[in-house]
Coordinates of C-alpha atoms in Angstrom, one line a residue:
M375 CA 35.9 -31.9 47.6
F376 CA 34.6 -34.2 44.8
R377 CA 31.0 -33.2 45.6
I378 CA 31.9 -29.5 45.6
A379 CA 33.6 -29.9 42.2
I380 CA 30.5 -31.6 40.7
A381 CA 28.2 -29.0 42.2
C382 CA 30.3 -26.2 40.6
L383 CA 30.2 -27.9 37.2
L384 CA 26.5 -28.3 37.4
L385 CA 26.1 -24.7 38.4
L386 CA 28.3 -23.6 35.4
A387 CA 26.2 -25.8 33.1
V388 CA 23.0 -24.2 34.3
S389 CA 24.5 -20.8 34.0
D390 CA 25.7 -21.4 30.4
G391 CA 22.3 -22.7 29.4
A392 CA 20.5 -19.7 30.8
M393 CA 22.8 -17.4 28.9
A394 CA 22.5 -19.3 25.6
E395 CA 20.6 -17.5 22.9
S396 CA 17.5 -19.2 21.6
P397 CA 16.7 -19.3 17.9
A398 CA 13.9 -16.8 18.3
E399 CA 16.2 -14.4 20.2
R400 CA 18.8 -14.7 17.4
G401 CA 16.0 -14.1 14.8
N402 CA 14.8 -11.1 16.7
Y403 CA 18.4 -9.7 16.6
L404 CA 18.9 -10.3 12.9
V405 CA 15.4 -9.1 11.8
N406 CA 15.5 -5.9 13.9
T407 CA 19.1 -4.9 13.4
I408 CA 21.2 -5.8 10.4
M409 CA 18.4 -7.0 8.2
A410 CA 16.1 -4.1 9.2
C411 CA 13.0 -5.9 7.9
G412 CA 10.7 -3.4 9.6
N413 CA 12.2 -0.6 7.5
C414 CA 10.0 -1.8 4.6
H415 CA 7.4 -4.1 6.2
T416 CA 6.1 -1.9 9.1
P417 CA 3.5 0.7 8.2
R418 CA 4.2 4.4 9.1
D419 CA 2.0 7.3 10.2
A420 CA 1.6 10.6 8.5
D421 CA 4.8 11.8 10.0
G422 CA 6.8 8.9 8.8
R423 CA 7.1 7.2 12.2
A424 CA 6.7 3.4 12.4
I425 CA 3.4 2.2 13.9
A426 CA 4.7 -0.2 16.6
D427 CA 1.4 -2.0 17.3
R428 CA 1.1 -2.9 13.6
A429 CA 4.7 -4.0 13.2
F430 CA 5.5 -6.1 10.1
S431 CA 1.9 -6.0 8.9
G432 CA 2.6 -4.4 5.6
G433 CA 4.5 -1.2 4.9
L434 CA 6.0 1.0 2.3
T435 CA 4.7 1.4 -1.3
F436 CA 7.4 1.0 -4.0
A437 CA 6.4 2.4 -7.4
T438 CA 9.1 1.9 -10.1
P439 CA 9.1 1.6 -13.8
A440 CA 9.3 -2.2 -13.4
F441 CA 6.7 -2.8 -10.6
I442 CA 4.3 -1.3 -8.1
T443 CA 4.0 -3.1 -4.8
I444 CA 3.4 -2.6 -1.1
A445 CA 5.7 -4.5 1.3
P446 CA 3.4 -7.4 2.4
N447 CA 2.2 -8.5 5.8
I448 CA 4.7 -10.9 7.3
T449 CA 3.0 -11.5 10.6
P450 CA 1.6 -14.9 11.3
D451 CA -2.0 -13.9 10.5
F452 CA -3.5 -16.9 8.7
E453 CA -5.6 -15.0 6.1
T454 CA -3.5 -11.9 5.3
G455 CA 0.0 -12.8 6.5
I456 CA 2.2 -15.8 6.5
G457 CA 0.5 -17.9 9.2
S458 CA -0.5 -20.6 6.7
W459 CA 3.0 -20.9 5.3
S460 CA 5.2 -23.8 6.4
D461 CA 8.7 -23.1 7.8
A462 CA 10.1 -24.4 4.5
E463 CA 7.9 -22.0 2.5
I464 CA 9.0 -19.0 4.6
S465 CA 12.6 -20.0 4.2
R466 CA 12.1 -20.3 0.4
A467 CA 10.5 -16.9 0.2
L468 CA 13.5 -15.4 2.0
V469 CA 16.2 -17.0 -0.1
E470 CA 14.5 -17.5 -3.4
G471 CA 11.9 -14.7 -3.4
V472 CA 9.0 -16.9 -4.3
R473 CA 5.6 -17.3 -2.6
P474 CA 4.2 -20.8 -1.7
D475 CA 2.4 -22.8 -4.4
H476 CA -0.9 -22.5 -2.5
G477 CA -3.3 -19.7 -1.4
R478 CA -3.4 -16.2 -2.7
L479 CA -0.8 -15.3 -5.3
A480 CA 0.4 -18.9 -5.4
S481 CA 3.9 -19.3 -6.8
V482 CA 4.0 -15.6 -7.7
P483 CA 7.5 -14.1 -7.2
L484 CA 8.0 -11.4 -4.5
A485 CA 8.9 -8.0 -6.0
A486 CA 12.5 -7.3 -6.8
I487 CA 12.8 -5.0 -3.9
M488 CA 12.9 -8.1 -1.7
P489 CA 16.6 -8.8 -1.4
A490 CA 16.4 -12.6 -1.8
N491 CA 19.6 -12.4 -3.8
F492 CA 21.4 -11.3 -0.7
Y493 CA 19.5 -13.5 1.8
K494 CA 20.6 -16.5 -0.2
A495 CA 23.8 -16.2 1.9
L496 CA 22.0 -16.8 5.2
L497 CA 23.5 -19.7 7.2
P498 CA 21.0 -22.5 7.9
D499 CA 20.9 -21.7 11.7
D500 CA 20.2 -18.0 11.0
L501 CA 17.5 -18.8 8.5
D502 CA 15.8 -21.1 11.0
A503 CA 16.2 -18.4 13.7
I504 CA 14.4 -15.8 11.5
V505 CA 11.6 -18.2 10.8
A506 CA 11.2 -18.9 14.5
Y507 CA 11.1 -15.2 15.3
L508 CA 8.5 -14.4 12.6
R509 CA 6.3 -17.3 13.9
G510 CA 6.3 -15.6 17.3
L511 CA 5.1 -12.1 16.1
K512 CA 1.7 -10.8 17.0
P513 CA -0.7 -11.6 14.1
V514 CA -2.1 -8.5 12.5
R515 CA -4.9 -8.6 10.0
N516 CA -3.9 -6.4 7.0
E517 CA -4.1 -7.5 3.4
A518 CA -1.8 -5.7 1.1
P519 CA -2.9 -5.1 -2.5
D520 CA -1.6 -7.4 -5.2
P521 CA 1.7 -6.4 -6.8
V522 CA 1.7 -5.1 -10.3
Y523 CA 4.6 -6.3 -12.4
K524 CA 5.3 -4.5 -15.7
V525 CA 8.3 -6.7 -16.6
A526 CA 9.4 -10.1 -15.3
V527 CA 10.9 -10.1 -11.8
R528 CA 14.7 -10.3 -11.9
R529 CA 17.4 -10.0 -9.2
D530 CA 21.1 -9.4 -9.9
P531 CA 23.3 -12.2 -8.4
Y532 CA 25.4 -10.8 -5.5
P533 CA 28.9 -12.4 -5.7
D534 CA 29.3 -13.1 -2.0
A535 CA 25.8 -14.6 -1.7
E536 CA 26.4 -16.8 -4.7
A537 CA 29.7 -18.0 -3.3
G538 CA 28.1 -18.6 0.1
F539 CA 29.5 -18.6 3.7
S540 CA 30.2 -21.2 6.3
K541 CA 30.5 -21.1 10.1
T542 CA 34.2 -21.8 9.7
M543 CA 34.7 -18.7 7.5
L544 CA 33.1 -16.5 10.1
A545 CA 36.1 -17.0 12.4
D546 CA 37.8 -14.4 10.2
P547 CA 36.6 -10.9 11.1
I548 CA 36.7 -9.8 7.4
R549 CA 34.5 -12.7 6.2
R550 CA 32.2 -12.2 9.2
G551 CA 31.8 -8.6 8.3
A552 CA 31.2 -9.6 4.7
Y553 CA 28.5 -11.9 5.8
L554 CA 26.8 -9.2 7.8
V555 CA 27.0 -6.7 5.0
T556 CA 25.6 -9.3 2.6
I557 CA 22.5 -10.3 4.7
G558 CA 22.1 -6.6 5.5
H559 CA 21.9 -6.1 1.7
C560 CA 24.0 -2.9 2.1
M561 CA 25.4 -3.1 -1.4
E562 CA 21.9 -3.2 -2.9
C563 CA 21.8 0.5 -2.4
H564 CA 25.4 1.5 -2.2
S565 CA 26.7 -0.1 -5.5
A566 CA 26.6 1.5 -8.9
W567 CA 23.1 1.1 -10.5
S568 CA 21.9 1.9 -14.0
R569 CA 18.6 1.2 -15.9
G570 CA 17.5 -1.2 -13.1
V571 CA 20.7 -3.2 -13.1
S572 CA 23.2 -3.4 -10.2
D573 CA 26.9 -3.3 -11.0
F574 CA 28.5 -5.4 -8.3
K575 CA 31.5 -6.3 -10.4
T576 CA 33.0 -2.9 -11.2
G577 CA 30.8 -0.6 -9.0
L578 CA 30.7 -2.3 -5.6
G579 CA 30.2 0.3 -2.9
R580 CA 30.5 3.2 -5.3
G581 CA 27.1 4.7 -4.4
G582 CA 25.2 7.1 -6.6
R583 CA 21.8 5.5 -6.5
A584 CA 19.0 8.0 -6.0
F585 CA 16.0 7.3 -3.7
P586 CA 12.8 9.5 -3.5
A587 CA 11.7 10.9 -0.2
R588 CA 10.1 8.3 2.0
E589 CA 6.3 8.1 2.7
G590 CA 5.4 10.6 5.4
S591 CA 8.3 12.9 4.6
P592 CA 7.4 16.7 4.4
A593 CA 6.2 17.8 1.0
G594 CA 9.1 18.8 -1.2
S595 CA 11.7 16.7 0.6
P596 CA 14.7 16.1 -1.6
A597 CA 15.8 12.7 -2.8
S598 CA 18.7 10.9 -1.0
I599 CA 21.7 9.6 -2.9
A600 CA 23.5 6.5 -1.7
A601 CA 27.0 7.3 -0.5
N602 CA 30.3 5.9 -1.7
I603 CA 31.3 3.4 1.0
T604 CA 34.5 2.1 -0.7
S605 CA 37.9 2.6 0.9
D606 CA 38.7 5.6 -1.4
P607 CA 40.1 8.3 0.9
A608 CA 38.5 11.2 -0.9
A609 CA 35.3 9.9 -2.5
G610 CA 34.6 7.1 0.0
I611 CA 35.2 6.4 3.7
G612 CA 38.9 5.4 3.5
A613 CA 40.0 8.4 5.6
W614 CA 37.2 8.0 8.2
T615 CA 38.0 6.7 11.6
D616 CA 36.3 3.6 12.9
A617 CA 34.3 5.8 15.3
E618 CA 33.1 8.0 12.4
I619 CA 32.0 5.0 10.4
R620 CA 30.3 3.5 13.5
R621 CA 28.4 6.8 14.1
A622 CA 27.3 7.1 10.5
I623 CA 25.9 3.5 10.6
T624 CA 24.1 3.7 13.9
H625 CA 23.2 7.4 14.2
G626 CA 23.1 8.7 10.6
I627 CA 25.7 11.4 11.1
A628 CA 28.4 11.9 8.5
R629 CA 32.1 12.7 9.2
D630 CA 31.4 16.4 8.8
G631 CA 28.4 16.3 11.1
R632 CA 25.7 16.3 8.4
A633 CA 22.6 14.3 9.1
L634 CA 22.4 11.5 6.6
K635 CA 19.0 10.5 5.1
Q636 CA 16.8 7.5 4.9
P637 CA 16.2 4.8 3.6
M638 CA 19.3 3.9 5.6
A639 CA 17.9 2.2 8.6
Y640 CA 19.9 3.9 11.3
A641 CA 17.4 3.1 14.1
S642 CA 17.8 -0.6 13.4
Y643 CA 21.6 -0.5 13.1
A644 CA 21.8 1.3 16.4
G645 CA 21.0 -2.1 18.0
L646 CA 24.0 -3.9 16.5
N647 CA 26.4 -5.2 19.0
E648 CA 30.0 -3.9 19.1
A649 CA 31.5 -7.1 17.7
D650 CA 29.3 -7.0 14.7
L651 CA 29.9 -3.3 14.1
A652 CA 33.7 -3.9 14.4
D653 CA 33.6 -6.7 11.8
I654 CA 31.5 -4.7 9.4
I655 CA 34.0 -1.8 9.6
V656 CA 36.9 -4.2 9.1
Y657 CA 35.2 -5.6 6.0
L658 CA 34.4 -2.1 4.6
R659 CA 38.1 -1.2 4.9
T660 CA 38.7 -4.0 2.3
V661 CA 36.2 -2.7 -0.4
P662 CA 38.4 -1.6 -3.3
P663 CA 38.5 2.2 -3.7
L664 CA 36.3 3.7 -6.4
H665 CA 35.5 7.3 -7.4

């Protein structure tokens, strides 16, 4: 009996170990779902479709009054990507938005489109997991042009990222949802925005920010306007069911059946697990209503 009990315990231990998620697997999940890194860093063909065999090798062009940049190569190619960067340097780029102090563009800030002000919230284990995943990508040689900055790079502090999160906090579904929404930088687009400044204090989730048609979109495609995702029952999503919010996030379909537009990364969000989606929805229900 004793030997049988020991054997069962060993079997359970092996089973649990086999089911444990490795850091690279966790990084894969974060990068390709809630963070949707490929939405900017993966190049697209003439029809706007992601080019899978060149994933993360440099992507969209962003031309704004403040800067012109192309999302850079984040594959581990040593010459044109991040292969020569240390783990600490990759982590710093993610949470501080600054390149390493060596090599091309040494110490130059990443463009403001890089949401380091949101990634600052990443828990240490998740940050390490992202680095591990990026290390394992296929290296692709592709050197993006140097960014052109017309004004100094600035990022608006995001309150939840500044306050930070802990593993203990994530036991609360609302705080866990807030964490996911933060590292997903959802409020970067969905908050009030004017003259290049985000209003997270009085315009959190209010929407209204306009985005031009994406590269590869048919000529004459209209701009998209970030929606109000506050709990307001008329202007926001307060009257939506959980299923309707889930469908909007993962399939880009509004409550009334309209197809929602990019740059919302529906294809990436479709990979979110049910627990994460549920906590995101729980958190969104708490966002104060705004017209």
